[in-house]
Structures are given as structure tokens and as C-alpha cells.
Coordinates of N, CA, C and O in Angstrom, one line a residue:
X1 N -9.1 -10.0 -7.1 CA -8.8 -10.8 -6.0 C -7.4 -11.1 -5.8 O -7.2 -12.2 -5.4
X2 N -6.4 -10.5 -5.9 CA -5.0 -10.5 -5.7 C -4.6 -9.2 -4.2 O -5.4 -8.6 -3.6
X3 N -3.3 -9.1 -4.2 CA -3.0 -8.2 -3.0 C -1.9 -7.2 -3.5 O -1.3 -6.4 -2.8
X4 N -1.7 -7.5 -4.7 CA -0.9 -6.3 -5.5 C -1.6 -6.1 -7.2 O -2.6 -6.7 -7.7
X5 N -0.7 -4.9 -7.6 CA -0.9 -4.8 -8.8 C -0.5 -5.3 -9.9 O -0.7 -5.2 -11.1
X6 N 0.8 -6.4 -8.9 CA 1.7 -7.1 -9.8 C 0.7 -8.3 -10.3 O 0.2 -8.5 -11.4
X7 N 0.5 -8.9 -9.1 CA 0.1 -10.0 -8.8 C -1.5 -10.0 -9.7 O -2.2 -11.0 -9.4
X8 N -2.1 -9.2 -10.5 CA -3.4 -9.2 -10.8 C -2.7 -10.0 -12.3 O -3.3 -11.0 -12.8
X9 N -1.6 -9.4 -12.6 CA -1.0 -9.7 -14.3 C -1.3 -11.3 -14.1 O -2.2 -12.0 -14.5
X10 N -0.5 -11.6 -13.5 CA -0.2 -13.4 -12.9 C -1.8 -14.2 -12.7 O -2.1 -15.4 -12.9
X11 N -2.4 -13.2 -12.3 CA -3.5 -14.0 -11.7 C -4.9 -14.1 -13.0 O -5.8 -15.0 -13.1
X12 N -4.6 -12.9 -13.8 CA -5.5 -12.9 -15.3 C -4.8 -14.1 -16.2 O -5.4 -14.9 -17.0
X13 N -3.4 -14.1 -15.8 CA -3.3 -15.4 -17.0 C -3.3 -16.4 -16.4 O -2.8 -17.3 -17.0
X14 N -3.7 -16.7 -14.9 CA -3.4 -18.3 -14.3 C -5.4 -18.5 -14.9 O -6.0 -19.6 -15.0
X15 N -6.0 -17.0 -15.1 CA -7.7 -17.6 -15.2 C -7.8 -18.1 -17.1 O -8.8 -18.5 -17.8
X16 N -6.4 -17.9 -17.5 CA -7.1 -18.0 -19.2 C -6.5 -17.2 -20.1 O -6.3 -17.5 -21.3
X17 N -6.3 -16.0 -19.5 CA -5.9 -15.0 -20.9 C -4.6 -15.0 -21.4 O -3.8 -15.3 -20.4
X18 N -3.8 -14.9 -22.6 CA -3.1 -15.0 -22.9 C -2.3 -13.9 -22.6 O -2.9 -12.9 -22.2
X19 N -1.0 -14.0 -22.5 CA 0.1 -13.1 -22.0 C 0.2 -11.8 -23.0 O -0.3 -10.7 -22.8
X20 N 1.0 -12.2 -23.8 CA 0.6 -11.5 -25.4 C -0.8 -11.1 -25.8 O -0.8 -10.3 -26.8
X21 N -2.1 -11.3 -25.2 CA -2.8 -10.4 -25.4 C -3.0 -9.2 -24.2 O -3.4 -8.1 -24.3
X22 N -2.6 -9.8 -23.0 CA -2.8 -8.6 -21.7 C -1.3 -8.1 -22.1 O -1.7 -6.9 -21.9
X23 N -0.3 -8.0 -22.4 CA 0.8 -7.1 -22.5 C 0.4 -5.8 -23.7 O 0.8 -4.7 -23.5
X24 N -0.4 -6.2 -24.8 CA -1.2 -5.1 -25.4 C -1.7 -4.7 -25.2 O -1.4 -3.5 -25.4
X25 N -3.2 -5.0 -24.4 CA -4.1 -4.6 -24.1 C -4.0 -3.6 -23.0 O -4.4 -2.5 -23.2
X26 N -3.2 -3.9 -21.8 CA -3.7 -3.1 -20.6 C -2.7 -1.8 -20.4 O -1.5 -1.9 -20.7
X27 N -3.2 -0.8 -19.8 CA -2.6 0.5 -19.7 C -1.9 1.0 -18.8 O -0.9 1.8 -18.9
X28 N -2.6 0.3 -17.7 CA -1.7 0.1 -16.4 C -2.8 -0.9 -15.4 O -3.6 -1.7 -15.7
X29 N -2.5 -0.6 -14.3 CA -3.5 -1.6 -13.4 C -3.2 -1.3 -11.8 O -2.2 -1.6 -11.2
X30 N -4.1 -0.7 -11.4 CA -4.4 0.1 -9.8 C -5.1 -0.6 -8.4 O -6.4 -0.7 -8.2
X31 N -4.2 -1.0 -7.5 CA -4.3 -1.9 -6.7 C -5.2 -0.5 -5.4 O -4.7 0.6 -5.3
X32 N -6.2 -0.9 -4.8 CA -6.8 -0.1 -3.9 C -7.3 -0.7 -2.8 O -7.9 -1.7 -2.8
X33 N -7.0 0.4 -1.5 CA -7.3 -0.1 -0.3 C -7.9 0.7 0.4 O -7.5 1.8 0.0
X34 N -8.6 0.9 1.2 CA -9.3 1.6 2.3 C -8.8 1.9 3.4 O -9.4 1.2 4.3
X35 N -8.0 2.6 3.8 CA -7.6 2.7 5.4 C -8.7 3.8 6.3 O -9.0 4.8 5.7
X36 N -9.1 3.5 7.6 CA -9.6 4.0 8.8 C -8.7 5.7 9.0 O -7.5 5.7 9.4
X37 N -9.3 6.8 8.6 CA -8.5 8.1 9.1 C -8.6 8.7 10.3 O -9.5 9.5 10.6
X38 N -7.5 8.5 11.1 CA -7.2 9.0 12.6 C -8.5 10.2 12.6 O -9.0 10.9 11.7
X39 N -8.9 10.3 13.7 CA -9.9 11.5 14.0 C -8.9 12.5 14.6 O -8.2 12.2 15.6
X40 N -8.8 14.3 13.7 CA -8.3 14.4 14.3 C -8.5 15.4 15.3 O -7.8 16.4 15.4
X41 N -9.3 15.2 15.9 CA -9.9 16.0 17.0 C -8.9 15.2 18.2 O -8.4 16.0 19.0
X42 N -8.8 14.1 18.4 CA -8.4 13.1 19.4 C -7.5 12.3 19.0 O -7.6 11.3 19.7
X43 N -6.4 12.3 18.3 CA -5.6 11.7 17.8 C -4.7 11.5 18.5 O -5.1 12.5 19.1
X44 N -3.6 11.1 19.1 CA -2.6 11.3 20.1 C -1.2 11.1 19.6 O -0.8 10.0 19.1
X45 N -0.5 12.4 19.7 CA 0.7 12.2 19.0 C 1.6 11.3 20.0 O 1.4 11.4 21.2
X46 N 2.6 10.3 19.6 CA 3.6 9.4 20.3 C 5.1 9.1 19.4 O 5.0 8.6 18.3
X47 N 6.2 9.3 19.9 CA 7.4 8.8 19.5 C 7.3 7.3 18.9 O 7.0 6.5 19.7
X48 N 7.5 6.9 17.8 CA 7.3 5.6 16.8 C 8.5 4.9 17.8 O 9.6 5.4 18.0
X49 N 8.1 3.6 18.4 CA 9.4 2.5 19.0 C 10.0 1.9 18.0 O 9.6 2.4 16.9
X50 N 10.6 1.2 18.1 CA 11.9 0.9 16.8 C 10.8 -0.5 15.9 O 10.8 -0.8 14.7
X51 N 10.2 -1.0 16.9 CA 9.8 -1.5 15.3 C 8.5 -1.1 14.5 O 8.1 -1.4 13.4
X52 N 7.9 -0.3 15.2 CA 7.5 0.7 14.1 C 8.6 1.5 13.1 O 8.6 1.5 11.8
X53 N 9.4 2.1 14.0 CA 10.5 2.8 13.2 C 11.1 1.8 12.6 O 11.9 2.2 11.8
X54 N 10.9 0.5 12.6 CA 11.5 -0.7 11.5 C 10.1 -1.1 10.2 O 10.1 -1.4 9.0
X55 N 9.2 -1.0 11.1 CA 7.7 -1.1 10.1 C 7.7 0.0 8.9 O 7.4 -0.4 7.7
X56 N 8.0 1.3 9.3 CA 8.4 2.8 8.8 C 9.4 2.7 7.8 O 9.0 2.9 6.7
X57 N 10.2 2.5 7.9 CA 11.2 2.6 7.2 C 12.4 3.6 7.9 O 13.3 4.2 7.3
X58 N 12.3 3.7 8.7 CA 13.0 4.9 9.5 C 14.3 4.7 10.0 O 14.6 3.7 10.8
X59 N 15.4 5.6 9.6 CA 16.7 4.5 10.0 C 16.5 4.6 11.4 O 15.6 5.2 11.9
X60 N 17.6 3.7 12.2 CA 17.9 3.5 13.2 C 18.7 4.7 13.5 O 19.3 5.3 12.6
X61 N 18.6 5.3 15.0 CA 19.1 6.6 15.5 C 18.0 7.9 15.1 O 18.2 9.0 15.6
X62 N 16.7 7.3 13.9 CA 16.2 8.7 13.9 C 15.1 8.8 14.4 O 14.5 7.7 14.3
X63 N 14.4 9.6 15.0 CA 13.2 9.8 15.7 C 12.2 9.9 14.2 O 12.3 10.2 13.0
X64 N 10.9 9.4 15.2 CA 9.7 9.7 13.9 C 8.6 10.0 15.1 O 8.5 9.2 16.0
X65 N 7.7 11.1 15.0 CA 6.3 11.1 15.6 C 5.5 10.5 14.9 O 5.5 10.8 13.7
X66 N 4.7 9.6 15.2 CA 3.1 9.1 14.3 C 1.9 9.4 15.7 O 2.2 9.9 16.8
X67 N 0.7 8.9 15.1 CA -0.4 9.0 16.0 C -1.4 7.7 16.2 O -1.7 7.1 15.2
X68 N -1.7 7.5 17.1 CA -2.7 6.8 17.3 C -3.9 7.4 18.0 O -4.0 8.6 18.4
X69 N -5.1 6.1 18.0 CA -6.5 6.6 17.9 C -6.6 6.7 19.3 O -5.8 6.3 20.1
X70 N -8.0 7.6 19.7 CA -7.7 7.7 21.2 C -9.3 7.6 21.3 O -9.9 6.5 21.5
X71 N -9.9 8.4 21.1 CA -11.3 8.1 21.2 C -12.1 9.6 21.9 O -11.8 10.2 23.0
X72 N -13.2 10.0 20.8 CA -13.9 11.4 21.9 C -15.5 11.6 20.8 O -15.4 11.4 19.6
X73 N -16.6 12.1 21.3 CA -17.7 12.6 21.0 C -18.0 12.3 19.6 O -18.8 11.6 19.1
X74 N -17.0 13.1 19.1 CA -16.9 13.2 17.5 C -16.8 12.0 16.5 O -17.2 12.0 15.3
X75 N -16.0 11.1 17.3 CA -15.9 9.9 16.5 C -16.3 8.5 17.1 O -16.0 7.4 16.8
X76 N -17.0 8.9 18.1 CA -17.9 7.7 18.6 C -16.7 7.2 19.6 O -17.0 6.3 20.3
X77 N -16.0 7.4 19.6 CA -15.2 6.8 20.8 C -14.2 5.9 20.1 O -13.5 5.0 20.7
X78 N -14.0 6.0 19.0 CA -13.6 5.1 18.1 C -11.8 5.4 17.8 O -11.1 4.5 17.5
X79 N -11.4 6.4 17.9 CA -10.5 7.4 17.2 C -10.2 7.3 15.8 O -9.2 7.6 15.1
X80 N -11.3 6.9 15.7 CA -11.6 7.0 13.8 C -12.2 7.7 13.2 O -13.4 7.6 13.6
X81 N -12.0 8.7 12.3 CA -13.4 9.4 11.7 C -13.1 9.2 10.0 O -12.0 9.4 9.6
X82 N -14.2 8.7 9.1 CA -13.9 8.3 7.8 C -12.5 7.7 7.4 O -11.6 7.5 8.2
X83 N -12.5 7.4 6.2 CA -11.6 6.9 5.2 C -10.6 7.1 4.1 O -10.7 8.1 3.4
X84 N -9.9 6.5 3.9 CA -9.0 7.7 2.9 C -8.4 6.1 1.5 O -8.2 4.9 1.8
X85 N -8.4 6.6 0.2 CA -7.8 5.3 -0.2 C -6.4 5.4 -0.2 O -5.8 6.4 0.0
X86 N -5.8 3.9 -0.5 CA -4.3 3.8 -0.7 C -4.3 3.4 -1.9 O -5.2 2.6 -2.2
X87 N -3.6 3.6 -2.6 CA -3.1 3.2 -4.1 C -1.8 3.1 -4.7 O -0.9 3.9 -4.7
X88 N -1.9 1.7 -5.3 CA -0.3 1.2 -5.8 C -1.0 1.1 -7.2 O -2.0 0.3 -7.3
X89 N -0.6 1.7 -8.2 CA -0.6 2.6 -9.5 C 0.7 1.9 -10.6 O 1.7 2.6 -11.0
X90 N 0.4 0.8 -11.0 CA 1.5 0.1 -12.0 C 1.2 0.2 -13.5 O 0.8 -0.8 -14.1
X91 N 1.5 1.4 -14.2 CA 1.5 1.4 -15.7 C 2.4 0.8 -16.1 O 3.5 0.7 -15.8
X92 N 1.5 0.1 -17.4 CA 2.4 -0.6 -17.9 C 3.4 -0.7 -18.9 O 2.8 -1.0 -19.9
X93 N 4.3 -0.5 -19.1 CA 5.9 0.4 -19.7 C 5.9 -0.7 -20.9 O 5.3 -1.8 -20.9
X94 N 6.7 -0.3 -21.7 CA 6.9 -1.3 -22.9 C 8.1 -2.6 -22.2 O 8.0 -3.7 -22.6
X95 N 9.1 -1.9 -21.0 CA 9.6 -3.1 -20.4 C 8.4 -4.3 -19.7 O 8.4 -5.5 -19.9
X96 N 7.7 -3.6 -19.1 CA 6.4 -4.4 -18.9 C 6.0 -5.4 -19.6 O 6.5 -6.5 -19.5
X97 N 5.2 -5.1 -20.3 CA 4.7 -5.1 -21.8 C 5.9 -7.1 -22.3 O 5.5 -8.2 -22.4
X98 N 7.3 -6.6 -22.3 CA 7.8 -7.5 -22.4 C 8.0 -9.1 -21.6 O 8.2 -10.2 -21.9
X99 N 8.0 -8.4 -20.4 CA 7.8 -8.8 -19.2 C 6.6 -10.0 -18.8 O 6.7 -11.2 -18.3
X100 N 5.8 -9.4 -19.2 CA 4.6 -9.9 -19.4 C 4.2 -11.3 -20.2 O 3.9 -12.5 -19.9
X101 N 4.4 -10.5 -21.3 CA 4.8 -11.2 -23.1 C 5.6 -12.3 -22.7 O 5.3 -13.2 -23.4
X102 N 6.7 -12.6 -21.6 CA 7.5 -13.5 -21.6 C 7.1 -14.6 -20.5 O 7.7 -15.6 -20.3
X103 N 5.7 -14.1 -19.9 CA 5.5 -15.2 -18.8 C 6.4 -14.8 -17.9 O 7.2 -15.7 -17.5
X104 N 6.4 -13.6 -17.3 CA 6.9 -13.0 -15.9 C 6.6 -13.6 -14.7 O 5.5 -14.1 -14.8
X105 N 6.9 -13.7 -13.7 CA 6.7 -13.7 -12.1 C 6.1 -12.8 -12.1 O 6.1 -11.8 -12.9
X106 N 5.2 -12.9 -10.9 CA 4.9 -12.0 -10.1 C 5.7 -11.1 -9.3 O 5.5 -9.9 -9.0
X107 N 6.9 -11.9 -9.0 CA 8.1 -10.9 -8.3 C 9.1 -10.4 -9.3 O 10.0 -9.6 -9.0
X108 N 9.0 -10.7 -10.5 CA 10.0 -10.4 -11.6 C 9.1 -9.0 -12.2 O 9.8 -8.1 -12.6
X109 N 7.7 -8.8 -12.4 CA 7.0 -7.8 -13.1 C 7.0 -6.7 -11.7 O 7.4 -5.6 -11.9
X110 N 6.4 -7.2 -10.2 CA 7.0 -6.2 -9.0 C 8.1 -5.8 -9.2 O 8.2 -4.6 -9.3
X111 N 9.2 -6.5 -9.3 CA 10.3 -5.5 -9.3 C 10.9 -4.7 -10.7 O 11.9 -4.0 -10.8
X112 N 10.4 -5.0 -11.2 CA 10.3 -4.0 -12.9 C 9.7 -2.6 -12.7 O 10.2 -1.5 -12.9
X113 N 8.3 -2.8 -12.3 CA 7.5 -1.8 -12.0 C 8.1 -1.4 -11.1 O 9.0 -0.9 -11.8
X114 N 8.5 -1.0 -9.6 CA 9.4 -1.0 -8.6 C 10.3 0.2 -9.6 O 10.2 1.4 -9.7
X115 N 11.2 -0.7 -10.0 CA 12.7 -0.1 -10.9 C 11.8 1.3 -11.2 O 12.1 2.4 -10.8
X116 N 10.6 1.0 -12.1 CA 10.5 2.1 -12.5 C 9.6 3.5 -12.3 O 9.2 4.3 -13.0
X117 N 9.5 3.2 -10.5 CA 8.5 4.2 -9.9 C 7.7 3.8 -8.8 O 7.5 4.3 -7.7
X118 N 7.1 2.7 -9.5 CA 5.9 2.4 -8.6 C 6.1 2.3 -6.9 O 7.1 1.8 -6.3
X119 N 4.9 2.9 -6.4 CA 4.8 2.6 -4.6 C 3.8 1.9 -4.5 O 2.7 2.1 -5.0
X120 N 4.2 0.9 -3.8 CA 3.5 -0.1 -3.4 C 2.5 0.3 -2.7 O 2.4 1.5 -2.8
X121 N 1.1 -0.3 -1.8 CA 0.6 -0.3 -0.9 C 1.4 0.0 0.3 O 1.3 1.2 0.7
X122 N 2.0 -0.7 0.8 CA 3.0 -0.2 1.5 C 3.5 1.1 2.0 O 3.2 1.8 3.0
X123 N 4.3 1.3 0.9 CA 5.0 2.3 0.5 C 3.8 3.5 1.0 O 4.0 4.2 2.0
X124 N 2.6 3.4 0.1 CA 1.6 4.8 0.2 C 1.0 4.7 1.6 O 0.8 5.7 2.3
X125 N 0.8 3.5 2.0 CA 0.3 3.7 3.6 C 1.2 4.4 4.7 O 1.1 5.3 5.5
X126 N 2.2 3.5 4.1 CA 3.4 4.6 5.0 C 3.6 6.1 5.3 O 3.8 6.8 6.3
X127 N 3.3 6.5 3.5 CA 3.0 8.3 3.9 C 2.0 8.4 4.8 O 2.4 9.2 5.7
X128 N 0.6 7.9 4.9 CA -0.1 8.3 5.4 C -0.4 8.4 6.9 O -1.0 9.3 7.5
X129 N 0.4 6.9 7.4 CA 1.0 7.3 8.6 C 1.9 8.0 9.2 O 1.8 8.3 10.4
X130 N 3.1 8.6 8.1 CA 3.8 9.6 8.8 C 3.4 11.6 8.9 O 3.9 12.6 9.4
X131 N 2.3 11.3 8.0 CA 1.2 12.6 7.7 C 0.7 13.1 8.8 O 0.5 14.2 9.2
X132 N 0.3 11.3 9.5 CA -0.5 11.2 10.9 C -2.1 11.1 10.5 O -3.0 11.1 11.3
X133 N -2.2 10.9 9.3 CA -3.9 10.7 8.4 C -4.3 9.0 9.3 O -5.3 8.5 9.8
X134 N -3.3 8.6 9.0 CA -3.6 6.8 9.6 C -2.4 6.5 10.6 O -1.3 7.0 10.7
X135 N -3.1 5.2 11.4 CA -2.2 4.5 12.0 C -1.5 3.5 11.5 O -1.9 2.9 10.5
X136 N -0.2 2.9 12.2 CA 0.2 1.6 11.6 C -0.6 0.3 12.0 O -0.2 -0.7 11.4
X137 N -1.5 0.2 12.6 CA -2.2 -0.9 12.6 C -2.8 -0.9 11.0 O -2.8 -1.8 10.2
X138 N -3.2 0.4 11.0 CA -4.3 0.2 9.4 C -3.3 0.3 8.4 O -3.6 0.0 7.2
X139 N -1.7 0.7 8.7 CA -1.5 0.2 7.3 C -0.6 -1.3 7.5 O 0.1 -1.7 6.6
X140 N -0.8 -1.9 8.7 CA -0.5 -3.5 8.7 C -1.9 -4.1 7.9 O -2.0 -4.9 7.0
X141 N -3.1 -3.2 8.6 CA -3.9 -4.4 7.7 C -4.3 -4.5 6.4 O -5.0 -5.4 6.0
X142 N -3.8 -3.2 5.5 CA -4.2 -3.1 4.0 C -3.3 -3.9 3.6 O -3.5 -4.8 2.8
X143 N -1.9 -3.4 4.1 CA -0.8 -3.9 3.1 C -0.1 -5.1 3.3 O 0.4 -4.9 4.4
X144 N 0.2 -6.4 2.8 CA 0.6 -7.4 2.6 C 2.2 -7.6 2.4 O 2.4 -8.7 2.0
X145 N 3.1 -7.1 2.6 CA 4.6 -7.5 2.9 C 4.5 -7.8 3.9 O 3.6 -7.9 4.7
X146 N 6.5 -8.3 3.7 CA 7.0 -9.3 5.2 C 7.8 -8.1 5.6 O 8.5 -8.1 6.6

């Protein structure tokens, strides 16, 4: 019941468990989301406006195509057809591990994990909108940044 994979660490020891035992114990810890997959029979390609291209990550001056849903036969009129998961994938490193062990933040173990790899929800929805598999509405509604 958290919205990252940071935030699960923080949230096991606000229920009870000791720090020093979840810093041994766990291997890593896999945040998962469900996003809506553009149909693409009916998908409609469109130039991303800048705050999508600010949503994106996309500098300023560069073009990006994405798609949105349009609606036809095949997908019920929906421009949705099935699902795809998103996953933010945080193993836990012996810096972790320490991190942990010391009574970490939530934003202090995110940006450790971060330093050393990890893609956020975020982050992974993003590809999937620039693939054209999803829209940015659906990765506004999985993923939880400002």
C-alpha cells in the first residue's frame, strides 16, 4: 500500500519491523502498475505540446510524436485494447542495506536507489508513452510525482 518502492522500506518499519532486520532480509522490492494499452488499430499519432513535452522529459526546442486513444470496432470505442505492466525494480545494494540499517527517508533510500539505476514508475511509463504502447493520461494516473 505505498506508491513507490522506496516508500514500501519506510512503510514496513512504520508497521513494526526492525530496520536491521529488513536491511538483511530483503533482495530487492518491485513497485507495479497497470497501464491501459493504446489500441493499435486506432491510435492517433499527434505532436506532444510542451507540457507534455515538459510531462516527457523532452527538452525544450525538441519535437516528440506520442498517441492518443481514438476509438473503433475492435476496442469497443474505447481506444484501449488490454494492458501492459509498469515496474520500478529497487534491489537492494549493500549501500541500501546501510541506508536502511540507519533509519533512511523515504527520499534519502529513492535517491540512493536512483544514484544507482533504478527507473521509477515514472521513468518506465514514460518509455511506454514514447513507444506509443500508452498514453500520458495513463502514465499521469499510475505514476505519482510532481
Amino acid at each position: 500500500h505505498t506508491n513507490s518502492a522506496a516508500a514500501t522500506i519506510t512503510r514496513l518499519i512504520d508497521m513494526g519491523v526492525e530496520s536491521y532486520l529488513l536491511a538483511d532480509a530483503m533482495a530487492g522490492v518491485i513497485a507495479q502498475r497497470l497501464v491501459r494499452r493504446l489500441c493499435e488499430h486506432c491510435r492517433k499519432p499527434k505532436k506532444a505540446d510542451e507540457r507534455e513535452k515538459e510531462l516527457l522529459g523532452i527538452p525544450e526546442g525538441d519535437e516528440a510524436t506520442i498517441y492518443e486513444p481514438c476509438g473503433c470496432s475492435l476496442c469497443n470505442d474505447t481506444g484501449y485494447y488490454g494492458r501492459i505492466g509498469v515496474y520500478e525494480i529497487m534491489p537492494i545494494t549493500h549501500h541500501l542495506k546501510d541506508i536502511i540499517a540507519g533509519h533512511g527517508t523515504t527520499d534519502e533510500i529513492r535517491e540512493a536507489a536512483l544514484s544507482e539505476g533504478m527507473k521509477t514508475l515514472r521513468m518506465a511509463a514514460t518509455e511506454l508513452v514514447l513507444e506509443g504502447t500508452t498514453s500520458v493520461t495513463e502514465m499521469l494516473r499510475v505514476s505519482f510525482e510532481n
